[in-house]
Amino acid sequence: MTVETTLENEILTAKIYGEIDHHRAPSIRQKIDGQTENLRPKELHLDFSHVSFMDSSGIGLIMGRYRNISLLGGKLRVINIPQNLQKIISLSGIDSLGVL
Amino acid sequence: MNIVNEVNFNFKSKSSNESFARSAVSAFILCLDPTIAELADIKTAVSEAVTNCTVHAYPDSIGTVYINVKITDNNKIIIKIRDKGVGIEDVKQAMEPLFTTSNDERAGLGFAVMQSFMDKISVRSKLGSGTTVTMEKTLYRAGYDKR
């Protein structure tokens, strides 16, 4: 299992499992985008609690989902970022998008 | 500075090998007893460099990626990641944060991550011949077991 999604109070939460790299990002992206288009949530929450590793492909994944949900009039939040991913998150500057 | 251990390996530039590459490098340096943070930094930097080979060096074909890792007697790790791909036209521009020639949701942060997560990085490239990325990092609490 790569991504587990749940919908509650118009919030779509996508819990991502395992590693995010250039190889795995497309299947994660596809699953989240499919659910987002079908369910049209007000908010999309990307839950990183079960992500054990990510490189800048994870940043690309966040930026792409931010763009998609914004185009649908929704908001993105990135939640439960493990300590070992904080460094790349902070280097990327995505906190300026107001998603953290 | 003497080299106390060294490994060479190569593999096809398939994206499925990105995980293998970073895991192999991290397994080799485990003898230095790195911290979790140091290991994460090195794995991330290797992943970025190998992804560049997959995406940019061999854009329309599968080539070979060559990795050499050296451990020195002053606990420095030197990682060389080499391809024989298309090469980089302007290395300085390629290393600028957010610069990307890819339209596949790449963040353009690959070299920025390598620079930030390692102590030193150098890039040598020749159009049509390939690219070599050399990265160094010294582990501070390391005590190499020379047996």
JSON list of C-alpha atoms in Angstrom, two decimals:
[
{"chain": "A", "resi": 1, "resn": "MET", "atom": "CA", "xyz": [0.00, 0.00, 0.00]},
{"chain": "A", "resi": 2, "resn": "THR", "atom": "CA", "xyz": [1.37, 3.40, -1.03]},
{"chain": "A", "resi": 3, "resn": "VAL", "atom": "CA", "xyz": [-1.41, 5.78, -0.06]},
{"chain": "A", "resi": 4, "resn": "GLU", "atom": "CA", "xyz": [-4.47, 5.40, 2.16]},
{"chain": "A", "resi": 5, "resn": "THR", "atom": "CA", "xyz": [-7.18, 8.01, 1.73]},
{"chain": "A", "resi": 6, "resn": "THR", "atom": "CA", "xyz": [-10.10, 8.93, 3.98]},
{"chain": "A", "resi": 7, "resn": "LEU", "atom": "CA", "xyz": [-12.78, 11.62, 3.59]},
{"chain": "A", "resi": 8, "resn": "GLU", "atom": "CA", "xyz": [-14.28, 13.29, 6.64]},
{"chain": "A", "resi": 9, "resn": "ASN", "atom": "CA", "xyz": [-16.06, 16.65, 6.85]},
{"chain": "A", "resi": 10, "resn": "GLU", "atom": "CA", "xyz": [-14.97, 17.46, 3.30]},
{"chain": "A", "resi": 11, "resn": "ILE", "atom": "CA", "xyz": [-11.35, 16.95, 4.25]},
{"chain": "A", "resi": 12, "resn": "LEU", "atom": "CA", "xyz": [-9.53, 14.36, 2.15]},
{"chain": "A", "resi": 13, "resn": "THR", "atom": "CA", "xyz": [-6.60, 12.92, 4.09]},
{"chain": "A", "resi": 14, "resn": "ALA", "atom": "CA", "xyz": [-3.97, 11.03, 2.13]},
{"chain": "A", "resi": 15, "resn": "LYS", "atom": "CA", "xyz": [-1.67, 9.03, 4.38]},
{"chain": "A", "resi": 16, "resn": "ILE", "atom": "CA", "xyz": [1.51, 8.21, 2.46]},
{"chain": "A", "resi": 17, "resn": "TYR", "atom": "CA", "xyz": [3.50, 5.08, 3.34]},
{"chain": "A", "resi": 18, "resn": "GLY", "atom": "CA", "xyz": [7.18, 4.29, 2.79]},
{"chain": "A", "resi": 19, "resn": "GLU", "atom": "CA", "xyz": [9.69, 6.20, 0.69]},
{"chain": "A", "resi": 20, "resn": "ILE", "atom": "CA", "xyz": [9.06, 9.06, -1.74]},
{"chain": "A", "resi": 21, "resn": "ASP", "atom": "CA", "xyz": [11.55, 9.29, -4.57]},
{"chain": "A", "resi": 22, "resn": "HIS", "atom": "CA", "xyz": [11.40, 9.91, -8.30]},
{"chain": "A", "resi": 23, "resn": "HIS", "atom": "CA", "xyz": [10.45, 6.26, -8.88]},
{"chain": "A", "resi": 24, "resn": "ARG", "atom": "CA", "xyz": [7.56, 6.10, -6.41]},
{"chain": "A", "resi": 25, "resn": "ALA", "atom": "CA", "xyz": [6.21, 9.66, -6.70]},
{"chain": "A", "resi": 26, "resn": "PRO", "atom": "CA", "xyz": [4.10, 9.09, -9.87]},
{"chain": "A", "resi": 27, "resn": "SER", "atom": "CA", "xyz": [1.97, 6.30, -8.34]},
{"chain": "A", "resi": 28, "resn": "ILE", "atom": "CA", "xyz": [1.45, 8.33, -5.15]},
{"chain": "A", "resi": 29, "resn": "ARG", "atom": "CA", "xyz": [0.52, 11.38, -7.22]},
{"chain": "A", "resi": 30, "resn": "GLN", "atom": "CA", "xyz": [-1.91, 9.39, -9.37]},
{"chain": "A", "resi": 31, "resn": "LYS", "atom": "CA", "xyz": [-3.75, 7.96, -6.37]},
{"chain": "A", "resi": 32, "resn": "ILE", "atom": "CA", "xyz": [-4.12, 11.34, -4.63]},
{"chain": "A", "resi": 33, "resn": "ASP", "atom": "CA", "xyz": [-5.10, 13.22, -7.80]},
{"chain": "A", "resi": 34, "resn": "GLY", "atom": "CA", "xyz": [-7.72, 10.60, -8.71]},
{"chain": "A", "resi": 35, "resn": "GLN", "atom": "CA", "xyz": [-9.38, 10.89, -5.29]},
{"chain": "A", "resi": 36, "resn": "THR", "atom": "CA", "xyz": [-9.14, 14.69, -5.31]},
{"chain": "A", "resi": 37, "resn": "GLU", "atom": "CA", "xyz": [-10.88, 14.94, -8.68]},
{"chain": "A", "resi": 38, "resn": "ASN", "atom": "CA", "xyz": [-13.61, 12.48, -7.71]},
{"chain": "A", "resi": 39, "resn": "LEU", "atom": "CA", "xyz": [-14.33, 13.84, -4.25]},
{"chain": "A", "resi": 40, "resn": "ARG", "atom": "CA", "xyz": [-13.59, 17.58, -4.70]},
{"chain": "A", "resi": 41, "resn": "PRO", "atom": "CA", "xyz": [-12.71, 18.14, -1.01]},
{"chain": "A", "resi": 42, "resn": "LYS", "atom": "CA", "xyz": [-12.46, 21.56, 0.61]},
{"chain": "A", "resi": 43, "resn": "GLU", "atom": "CA", "xyz": [-9.12, 20.59, 2.04]},
{"chain": "A", "resi": 44, "resn": "LEU", "atom": "CA", "xyz": [-6.49, 18.03, 1.10]},
{"chain": "A", "resi": 45, "resn": "HIS", "atom": "CA", "xyz": [-4.28, 16.86, 3.96]},
{"chain": "A", "resi": 46, "resn": "LEU", "atom": "CA", "xyz": [-1.05, 15.04, 3.08]},
{"chain": "A", "resi": 47, "resn": "ASP", "atom": "CA", "xyz": [-0.14, 12.95, 6.11]},
{"chain": "A", "resi": 48, "resn": "PHE", "atom": "CA", "xyz": [3.61, 12.25, 6.20]},
{"chain": "A", "resi": 49, "resn": "SER", "atom": "CA", "xyz": [3.63, 10.33, 9.50]},
{"chain": "A", "resi": 50, "resn": "HIS", "atom": "CA", "xyz": [4.51, 7.04, 7.73]},
{"chain": "A", "resi": 51, "resn": "VAL", "atom": "CA", "xyz": [7.04, 8.44, 5.26]},
{"chain": "A", "resi": 52, "resn": "SER", "atom": "CA", "xyz": [10.43, 6.96, 6.12]},
{"chain": "A", "resi": 53, "resn": "PHE", "atom": "CA", "xyz": [12.48, 8.77, 3.47]},
{"chain": "A", "resi": 54, "resn": "MET", "atom": "CA", "xyz": [12.02, 11.44, 0.84]},
{"chain": "A", "resi": 55, "resn": "ASP", "atom": "CA", "xyz": [14.22, 13.42, -1.52]},
{"chain": "A", "resi": 56, "resn": "SER", "atom": "CA", "xyz": [13.22, 16.49, -3.52]},
{"chain": "A", "resi": 57, "resn": "SER", "atom": "CA", "xyz": [10.63, 14.36, -5.37]},
{"chain": "A", "resi": 58, "resn": "GLY", "atom": "CA", "xyz": [8.57, 14.71, -2.19]},
{"chain": "A", "resi": 59, "resn": "ILE", "atom": "CA", "xyz": [8.80, 18.49, -2.49]},
{"chain": "A", "resi": 60, "resn": "GLY", "atom": "CA", "xyz": [7.65, 18.25, -6.12]},
{"chain": "A", "resi": 61, "resn": "LEU", "atom": "CA", "xyz": [4.76, 16.08, -4.94]},
{"chain": "A", "resi": 62, "resn": "ILE", "atom": "CA", "xyz": [3.68, 18.69, -2.38]},
{"chain": "A", "resi": 63, "resn": "MET", "atom": "CA", "xyz": [4.00, 21.60, -4.83]},
{"chain": "A", "resi": 64, "resn": "GLY", "atom": "CA", "xyz": [2.02, 19.75, -7.50]},
{"chain": "A", "resi": 65, "resn": "ARG", "atom": "CA", "xyz": [-0.81, 18.88, -5.09]},
{"chain": "A", "resi": 66, "resn": "TYR", "atom": "CA", "xyz": [-0.84, 22.51, -3.86]},
{"chain": "A", "resi": 67, "resn": "ARG", "atom": "CA", "xyz": [-1.34, 23.67, -7.44]},
{"chain": "A", "resi": 68, "resn": "ASN", "atom": "CA", "xyz": [-4.08, 21.11, -8.16]},
{"chain": "A", "resi": 69, "resn": "ILE", "atom": "CA", "xyz": [-6.17, 21.70, -5.05]},
{"chain": "A", "resi": 70, "resn": "SER", "atom": "CA", "xyz": [-5.80, 25.48, -5.42]},
{"chain": "A", "resi": 71, "resn": "LEU", "atom": "CA", "xyz": [-7.19, 25.24, -8.97]},
{"chain": "A", "resi": 72, "resn": "LEU", "atom": "CA", "xyz": [-10.22, 23.41, -7.52]},
{"chain": "A", "resi": 73, "resn": "GLY", "atom": "CA", "xyz": [-10.69, 26.15, -4.91]},
{"chain": "A", "resi": 74, "resn": "GLY", "atom": "CA", "xyz": [-9.45, 24.01, -2.01]},
{"chain": "A", "resi": 75, "resn": "LYS", "atom": "CA", "xyz": [-6.61, 24.21, 0.48]},
{"chain": "A", "resi": 76, "resn": "LEU", "atom": "CA", "xyz": [-3.62, 22.00, 1.12]},
{"chain": "A", "resi": 77, "resn": "ARG", "atom": "CA", "xyz": [-2.11, 21.09, 4.46]},
{"chain": "A", "resi": 78, "resn": "VAL", "atom": "CA", "xyz": [0.94, 18.93, 5.07]},
{"chain": "A", "resi": 79, "resn": "ILE", "atom": "CA", "xyz": [0.65, 17.21, 8.45]},
{"chain": "A", "resi": 80, "resn": "ASN", "atom": "CA", "xyz": [2.68, 14.98, 10.77]},
{"chain": "A", "resi": 81, "resn": "ILE", "atom": "CA", "xyz": [6.09, 15.61, 9.20]},
{"chain": "A", "resi": 82, "resn": "PRO", "atom": "CA", "xyz": [8.65, 13.34, 10.93]},
{"chain": "A", "resi": 83, "resn": "GLN", "atom": "CA", "xyz": [11.75, 14.92, 12.43]},
{"chain": "A", "resi": 84, "resn": "ASN", "atom": "CA", "xyz": [14.06, 13.34, 9.83]},
{"chain": "A", "resi": 85, "resn": "LEU", "atom": "CA", "xyz": [12.23, 15.10, 6.97]},
{"chain": "A", "resi": 86, "resn": "GLN", "atom": "CA", "xyz": [12.25, 18.57, 8.54]},
{"chain": "A", "resi": 87, "resn": "LYS", "atom": "CA", "xyz": [15.58, 19.51, 6.98]},
{"chain": "A", "resi": 88, "resn": "ILE", "atom": "CA", "xyz": [14.52, 19.02, 3.35]},
{"chain": "A", "resi": 89, "resn": "ILE", "atom": "CA", "xyz": [11.12, 20.59, 4.03]},
{"chain": "A", "resi": 90, "resn": "SER", "atom": "CA", "xyz": [12.75, 23.68, 5.47]},
{"chain": "A", "resi": 91, "resn": "LEU", "atom": "CA", "xyz": [15.35, 23.87, 2.66]},
{"chain": "A", "resi": 92, "resn": "SER", "atom": "CA", "xyz": [12.57, 23.80, 0.06]},
{"chain": "A", "resi": 93, "resn": "GLY", "atom": "CA", "xyz": [10.87, 26.94, 1.38]},
{"chain": "A", "resi": 94, "resn": "ILE", "atom": "CA", "xyz": [7.40, 25.39, 1.04]},
{"chain": "A", "resi": 95, "resn": "ASP", "atom": "CA", "xyz": [6.46, 26.90, 4.40]},
{"chain": "A", "resi": 96, "resn": "SER", "atom": "CA", "xyz": [5.94, 30.14, 2.43]},
{"chain": "A", "resi": 97, "resn": "LEU", "atom": "CA", "xyz": [2.93, 28.47, 0.77]},
{"chain": "A", "resi": 98, "resn": "GLY", "atom": "CA", "xyz": [1.21, 28.37, 4.18]},
{"chain": "A", "resi": 99, "resn": "VAL", "atom": "CA", "xyz": [0.66, 24.62, 4.02]},
{"chain": "A", "resi": 100, "resn": "LEU", "atom": "CA", "xyz": [2.53, 23.55, 7.16]},
{"chain": "B", "resi": 1, "resn": "MET", "atom": "CA", "xyz": [44.57, 11.28, 4.43]},
{"chain": "B", "resi": 2, "resn": "ASN", "atom": "CA", "xyz": [44.54, 7.57, 3.57]},
{"chain": "B", "resi": 3, "resn": "ILE", "atom": "CA", "xyz": [41.75, 5.53, 2.07]},
{"chain": "B", "resi": 4, "resn": "VAL", "atom": "CA", "xyz": [40.82, 2.76, 4.51]},
{"chain": "B", "resi": 5, "resn": "ASN", "atom": "CA", "xyz": [37.93, 1.24, 2.59]},
{"chain": "B", "resi": 6, "resn": "GLU", "atom": "CA", "xyz": [36.43, 1.55, -0.86]},
{"chain": "B", "resi": 7, "resn": "VAL", "atom": "CA", "xyz": [33.61, 0.10, -2.94]},
{"chain": "B", "resi": 8, "resn": "ASN", "atom": "CA", "xyz": [32.67, 0.33, -6.62]},
{"chain": "B", "resi": 9, "resn": "PHE", "atom": "CA", "xyz": [29.39, -0.69, -8.16]},
{"chain": "B", "resi": 10, "resn": "ASN", "atom": "CA", "xyz": [27.33, 0.10, -11.21]},
{"chain": "B", "resi": 11, "resn": "PHE", "atom": "CA", "xyz": [23.74, -0.42, -12.29]},
{"chain": "B", "resi": 12, "resn": "LYS", "atom": "CA", "xyz": [21.26, 0.47, -15.00]},
{"chain": "B", "resi": 13, "resn": "SER", "atom": "CA", "xyz": [19.80, 3.98, -14.90]},
{"chain": "B", "resi": 14, "resn": "LYS", "atom": "CA", "xyz": [16.32, 2.70, -14.13]},
{"chain": "B", "resi": 15, "resn": "SER", "atom": "CA", "xyz": [14.33, 4.69, -11.60]},
{"chain": "B", "resi": 16, "resn": "SER", "atom": "CA", "xyz": [13.68, 1.51, -9.62]},
{"chain": "B", "resi": 17, "resn": "ASN", "atom": "CA", "xyz": [17.44, 1.43, -8.84]},
{"chain": "B", "resi": 18, "resn": "GLU", "atom": "CA", "xyz": [17.39, 4.80, -7.00]},
{"chain": "B", "resi": 19, "resn": "SER", "atom": "CA", "xyz": [16.38, 3.01, -3.80]},
{"chain": "B", "resi": 20, "resn": "PHE", "atom": "CA", "xyz": [19.06, 0.34, -4.31]},
{"chain": "B", "resi": 21, "resn": "ALA", "atom": "CA", "xyz": [21.77, 2.98, -4.83]},
{"chain": "B", "resi": 22, "resn": "ARG", "atom": "CA", "xyz": [21.09, 4.99, -1.66]},
{"chain": "B", "resi": 23, "resn": "SER", "atom": "CA", "xyz": [20.62, 1.82, 0.40]},
{"chain": "B", "resi": 24, "resn": "ALA", "atom": "CA", "xyz": [23.89, 0.33, -0.89]},
{"chain": "B", "resi": 25, "resn": "VAL", "atom": "CA", "xyz": [25.87, 3.49, -0.06]},
{"chain": "B", "resi": 26, "resn": "SER", "atom": "CA", "xyz": [24.33, 3.74, 3.39]},
{"chain": "B", "resi": 27, "resn": "ALA", "atom": "CA", "xyz": [25.01, 0.04, 4.07]},
{"chain": "B", "resi": 28, "resn": "PHE", "atom": "CA", "xyz": [28.68, 0.52, 3.13]},
{"chain": "B", "resi": 29, "resn": "ILE", "atom": "CA", "xyz": [29.21, 3.46, 5.51]},
{"chain": "B", "resi": 30, "resn": "LEU", "atom": "CA", "xyz": [27.43, 1.85, 8.46]},
{"chain": "B", "resi": 31, "resn": "CYS", "atom": "CA", "xyz": [30.82, 0.71, 9.78]},
{"chain": "B", "resi": 32, "resn": "LEU", "atom": "CA", "xyz": [31.47, 4.39, 10.66]},
{"chain": "B", "resi": 33, "resn": "ASP", "atom": "CA", "xyz": [28.48, 4.33, 13.01]},
{"chain": "B", "resi": 34, "resn": "PRO", "atom": "CA", "xyz": [26.86, 7.45, 11.51]},
{"chain": "B", "resi": 35, "resn": "THR", "atom": "CA", "xyz": [24.04, 9.26, 13.30]},
{"chain": "B", "resi": 36, "resn": "ILE", "atom": "CA", "xyz": [20.54, 8.86, 11.87]},
{"chain": "B", "resi": 37, "resn": "ALA", "atom": "CA", "xyz": [20.72, 12.46, 10.65]},
{"chain": "B", "resi": 38, "resn": "GLU", "atom": "CA", "xyz": [24.08, 11.91, 8.89]},
{"chain": "B", "resi": 39, "resn": "LEU", "atom": "CA", "xyz": [22.77, 8.76, 7.24]},
{"chain": "B", "resi": 40, "resn": "ALA", "atom": "CA", "xyz": [19.60, 10.55, 6.11]},
{"chain": "B", "resi": 41, "resn": "ASP", "atom": "CA", "xyz": [21.69, 13.40, 4.64]},
{"chain": "B", "resi": 42, "resn": "ILE", "atom": "CA", "xyz": [23.88, 11.00, 2.65]},
{"chain": "B", "resi": 43, "resn": "LYS", "atom": "CA", "xyz": [20.98, 8.87, 1.44]},
{"chain": "B", "resi": 44, "resn": "THR", "atom": "CA", "xyz": [19.13, 11.97, 0.28]},
{"chain": "B", "resi": 45, "resn": "ALA", "atom": "CA", "xyz": [22.15, 13.40, -1.56]},
{"chain": "B", "resi": 46, "resn": "VAL", "atom": "CA", "xyz": [22.83, 10.07, -3.30]},
{"chain": "B", "resi": 47, "resn": "SER", "atom": "CA", "xyz": [19.17, 9.78, -4.28]},
{"chain": "B", "resi": 48, "resn": "GLU", "atom": "CA", "xyz": [19.28, 13.25, -5.87]},
{"chain": "B", "resi": 49, "resn": "ALA", "atom": "CA", "xyz": [22.46, 12.52, -7.83]},
{"chain": "B", "resi": 50, "resn": "VAL", "atom": "CA", "xyz": [21.20, 9.14, -9.09]},
{"chain": "B", "resi": 51, "resn": "THR", "atom": "CA", "xyz": [17.83, 10.68, -10.03]},
{"chain": "B", "resi": 52, "resn": "ASN", "atom": "CA", "xyz": [19.71, 13.23, -12.14]},
{"chain": "B", "resi": 53, "resn": "CYS", "atom": "CA", "xyz": [21.35, 10.33, -14.00]},
{"chain": "B", "resi": 54, "resn": "THR", "atom": "CA", "xyz": [17.96, 8.66, -14.57]},
{"chain": "B", "resi": 55, "resn": "VAL", "atom": "CA", "xyz": [16.11, 11.79, -15.63]},
{"chain": "B", "resi": 56, "resn": "HIS", "atom": "CA", "xyz": [18.73, 13.99, -17.28]},
{"chain": "B", "resi": 57, "resn": "ALA", "atom": "CA", "xyz": [21.86, 12.03, -18.21]},
{"chain": "B", "resi": 58, "resn": "TYR", "atom": "CA", "xyz": [20.02, 9.30, -20.09]},
{"chain": "B", "resi": 59, "resn": "PRO", "atom": "CA", "xyz": [16.72, 10.98, -21.04]},
{"chain": "B", "resi": 60, "resn": "ASP", "atom": "CA", "xyz": [15.71, 8.63, -23.86]},
{"chain": "B", "resi": 61, "resn": "SER", "atom": "CA", "xyz": [17.61, 5.48, -23.05]},
{"chain": "B", "resi": 62, "resn": "ILE", "atom": "CA", "xyz": [18.87, 3.30, -20.23]},
{"chain": "B", "resi": 63, "resn": "GLY", "atom": "CA", "xyz": [22.57, 3.78, -19.51]},
{"chain": "B", "resi": 64, "resn": "THR", "atom": "CA", "xyz": [24.91, 2.82, -16.70]},
{"chain": "B", "resi": 65, "resn": "VAL", "atom": "CA", "xyz": [25.47, 4.69, -13.44]},
{"chain": "B", "resi": 66, "resn": "TYR", "atom": "CA", "xyz": [28.85, 4.18, -11.73]},
{"chain": "B", "resi": 67, "resn": "ILE", "atom": "CA", "xyz": [29.28, 4.74, -7.99]},
{"chain": "B", "resi": 68, "resn": "ASN", "atom": "CA", "xyz": [32.55, 4.80, -6.09]},
{"chain": "B", "resi": 69, "resn": "VAL", "atom": "CA", "xyz": [32.58, 5.33, -2.31]},
{"chain": "B", "resi": 70, "resn": "LYS", "atom": "CA", "xyz": [35.76, 5.86, -0.29]},
{"chain": "B", "resi": 71, "resn": "ILE", "atom": "CA", "xyz": [36.19, 6.08, 3.47]},
{"chain": "B", "resi": 72, "resn": "THR", "atom": "CA", "xyz": [39.31, 7.90, 4.70]},
{"chain": "B", "resi": 73, "resn": "ASP", "atom": "CA", "xyz": [41.18, 7.50, 7.98]},
{"chain": "B", "resi": 74, "resn": "ASN", "atom": "CA", "xyz": [39.85, 10.87, 9.14]},
{"chain": "B", "resi": 75, "resn": "ASN", "atom": "CA", "xyz": [36.23, 9.65, 8.82]},
{"chain": "B", "resi": 76, "resn": "LYS", "atom": "CA", "xyz": [35.54, 11.41, 5.56]},
{"chain": "B", "resi": 77, "resn": "ILE", "atom": "CA", "xyz": [33.22, 9.79, 3.03]},
{"chain": "B", "resi": 78, "resn": "ILE", "atom": "CA", "xyz": [33.87, 10.58, -0.62]},
{"chain": "B", "resi": 79, "resn": "ILE", "atom": "CA", "xyz": [31.11, 9.56, -3.02]},
{"chain": "B", "resi": 80, "resn": "LYS", "atom": "CA", "xyz": [31.59, 9.75, -6.78]},
{"chain": "B", "resi": 81, "resn": "ILE", "atom": "CA", "xyz": [28.53, 9.25, -9.00]},
{"chain": "B", "resi": 82, "resn": "ARG", "atom": "CA", "xyz": [29.32, 9.11, -12.70]},
{"chain": "B", "resi": 83, "resn": "ASP", "atom": "CA", "xyz": [27.37, 8.64, -15.91]},
{"chain": "B", "resi": 84, "resn": "LYS", "atom": "CA", "xyz": [28.26, 8.51, -19.58]},
{"chain": "B", "resi": 85, "resn": "GLY", "atom": "CA", "xyz": [25.15, 10.40, -20.63]},
{"chain": "B", "resi": 86, "resn": "VAL", "atom": "CA", "xyz": [24.39, 13.61, -22.48]},
{"chain": "B", "resi": 87, "resn": "GLY", "atom": "CA", "xyz": [26.31, 15.92, -20.13]},
{"chain": "B", "resi": 88, "resn": "ILE", "atom": "CA", "xyz": [25.29, 19.32, -18.76]},
{"chain": "B", "resi": 89, "resn": "GLU", "atom": "CA", "xyz": [25.60, 22.36, -21.01]},
{"chain": "B", "resi": 90, "resn": "ASP", "atom": "CA", "xyz": [25.87, 24.93, -18.21]},
{"chain": "B", "resi": 91, "resn": "VAL", "atom": "CA", "xyz": [26.81, 23.42, -14.82]},
{"chain": "B", "resi": 92, "resn": "LYS", "atom": "CA", "xyz": [26.49, 26.75, -13.00]},
{"chain": "B", "resi": 93, "resn": "GLN", "atom": "CA", "xyz": [22.94, 27.22, -14.23]},
{"chain": "B", "resi": 94, "resn": "ALA", "atom": "CA", "xyz": [22.02, 23.59, -13.49]},
{"chain": "B", "resi": 95, "resn": "MET", "atom": "CA", "xyz": [23.10, 24.10, -9.89]},
{"chain": "B", "resi": 96, "resn": "GLU", "atom": "CA", "xyz": [20.88, 27.13, -9.31]},
{"chain": "B", "resi": 97, "resn": "PRO", "atom": "CA", "xyz": [17.98, 26.30, -6.95]},
{"chain": "B", "resi": 98, "resn": "LEU", "atom": "CA", "xyz": [14.62, 25.82, -8.74]},
{"chain": "B", "resi": 99, "resn": "PHE", "atom": "CA", "xyz": [16.30, 25.48, -12.16]},
{"chain": "B", "resi": 100, "resn": "THR", "atom": "CA", "xyz": [14.94, 22.43, -13.97]},
{"chain": "B", "resi": 101, "resn": "THR", "atom": "CA", "xyz": [14.69, 21.32, -17.58]},
{"chain": "B", "resi": 102, "resn": "SER", "atom": "CA", "xyz": [12.15, 18.66, -16.68]},
{"chain": "B", "resi": 103, "resn": "ASN", "atom": "CA", "xyz": [8.38, 19.15, -16.76]},
{"chain": "B", "resi": 104, "resn": "ASP", "atom": "CA", "xyz": [7.62, 16.11, -14.61]},
{"chain": "B", "resi": 105, "resn": "GLU", "atom": "CA", "xyz": [6.94, 17.91, -11.31]},
{"chain": "B", "resi": 106, "resn": "ARG", "atom": "CA", "xyz": [10.64, 18.14, -10.53]},
{"chain": "B", "resi": 107, "resn": "ALA", "atom": "CA", "xyz": [11.27, 20.77, -7.86]},
{"chain": "B", "resi": 108, "resn": "GLY", "atom": "CA", "xyz": [14.64, 21.84, -9.29]},
{"chain": "B", "resi": 109, "resn": "LEU", "atom": "CA", "xyz": [16.23, 21.30, -5.88]},
{"chain": "B", "resi": 110, "resn": "GLY", "atom": "CA", "xyz": [18.51, 18.35, -6.60]},
{"chain": "B", "resi": 111, "resn": "PHE", "atom": "CA", "xyz": [21.85, 20.17, -6.50]},
{"chain": "B", "resi": 112, "resn": "ALA", "atom": "CA", "xyz": [20.65, 22.48, -3.70]},
{"chain": "B", "resi": 113, "resn": "VAL", "atom": "CA", "xyz": [19.94, 19.41, -1.57]},
{"chain": "B", "resi": 114, "resn": "MET", "atom": "CA", "xyz": [23.33, 17.87, -2.40]},
{"chain": "B", "resi": 115, "resn": "GLN", "atom": "CA", "xyz": [25.10, 21.14, -1.52]},
{"chain": "B", "resi": 116, "resn": "SER", "atom": "CA", "xyz": [23.17, 21.60, 1.68]},
{"chain": "B", "resi": 117, "resn": "PHE", "atom": "CA", "xyz": [23.30, 18.01, 2.94]},
{"chain": "B", "resi": 118, "resn": "MET", "atom": "CA", "xyz": [26.98, 17.32, 2.17]},
{"chain": "B", "resi": 119, "resn": "ASP", "atom": "CA", "xyz": [30.12, 19.28, 3.15]},
{"chain": "B", "resi": 120, "resn": "LYS", "atom": "CA", "xyz": [31.42, 19.68, -0.38]},
{"chain": "B", "resi": 121, "resn": "ILE", "atom": "CA", "xyz": [30.24, 18.94, -3.91]},
{"chain": "B", "resi": 122, "resn": "SER", "atom": "CA", "xyz": [31.92, 19.29, -7.28]},
{"chain": "B", "resi": 123, "resn": "VAL", "atom": "CA", "xyz": [30.45, 18.65, -10.71]},
{"chain": "B", "resi": 124, "resn": "ARG", "atom": "CA", "xyz": [32.45, 17.90, -13.85]},
{"chain": "B", "resi": 125, "resn": "SER", "atom": "CA", "xyz": [30.57, 17.52, -17.10]},
{"chain": "B", "resi": 126, "resn": "LYS", "atom": "CA", "xyz": [31.22, 17.37, -20.81]},
{"chain": "B", "resi": 127, "resn": "LEU", "atom": "CA", "xyz": [28.47, 17.48, -23.41]},
{"chain": "B", "resi": 128, "resn": "GLY", "atom": "CA", "xyz": [28.07, 14.09, -25.04]},
{"chain": "B", "resi": 129, "resn": "SER", "atom": "CA", "xyz": [30.49, 12.40, -22.62]},
{"chain": "B", "resi": 130, "resn": "GLY", "atom": "CA", "xyz": [28.77, 12.49, -19.25]},
{"chain": "B", "resi": 131, "resn": "THR", "atom": "CA", "xyz": [28.88, 13.94, -15.77]},
{"chain": "B", "resi": 132, "resn": "THR", "atom": "CA", "xyz": [30.71, 13.16, -12.54]},
{"chain": "B", "resi": 133, "resn": "VAL", "atom": "CA", "xyz": [29.37, 14.43, -9.22]},
{"chain": "B", "resi": 134, "resn": "THR", "atom": "CA", "xyz": [31.76, 14.14, -6.27]},
{"chain": "B", "resi": 135, "resn": "MET", "atom": "CA", "xyz": [30.44, 14.72, -2.76]},
{"chain": "B", "resi": 136, "resn": "GLU", "atom": "CA", "xyz": [32.23, 14.67, 0.58]},
{"chain": "B", "resi": 137, "resn": "LYS", "atom": "CA", "xyz": [31.06, 14.53, 4.16]},
{"chain": "B", "resi": 138, "resn": "THR", "atom": "CA", "xyz": [33.00, 14.07, 7.38]},
{"chain": "B", "resi": 139, "resn": "LEU", "atom": "CA", "xyz": [31.27, 12.16, 10.16]},
{"chain": "B", "resi": 140, "resn": "TYR", "atom": "CA", "xyz": [32.04, 13.68, 13.52]},
{"chain": "B", "resi": 141, "resn": "ARG", "atom": "CA", "xyz": [31.44, 10.96, 16.06]},
{"chain": "B", "resi": 142, "resn": "ALA", "atom": "CA", "xyz": [32.76, 8.21, 13.79]},
{"chain": "B", "resi": 143, "resn": "GLY", "atom": "CA", "xyz": [35.35, 5.69, 14.86]},
{"chain": "B", "resi": 144, "resn": "TYR", "atom": "CA", "xyz": [36.22, 3.41, 11.97]},
{"chain": "B", "resi": 145, "resn": "ASP", "atom": "CA", "xyz": [36.73, -0.24, 12.86]},
{"chain": "B", "resi": 146, "resn": "LYS", "atom": "CA", "xyz": [39.78, -1.10, 10.76]},
{"chain": "B", "resi": 147, "resn": "ARG", "atom": "CA", "xyz": [39.53, -4.88, 11.23]}
]
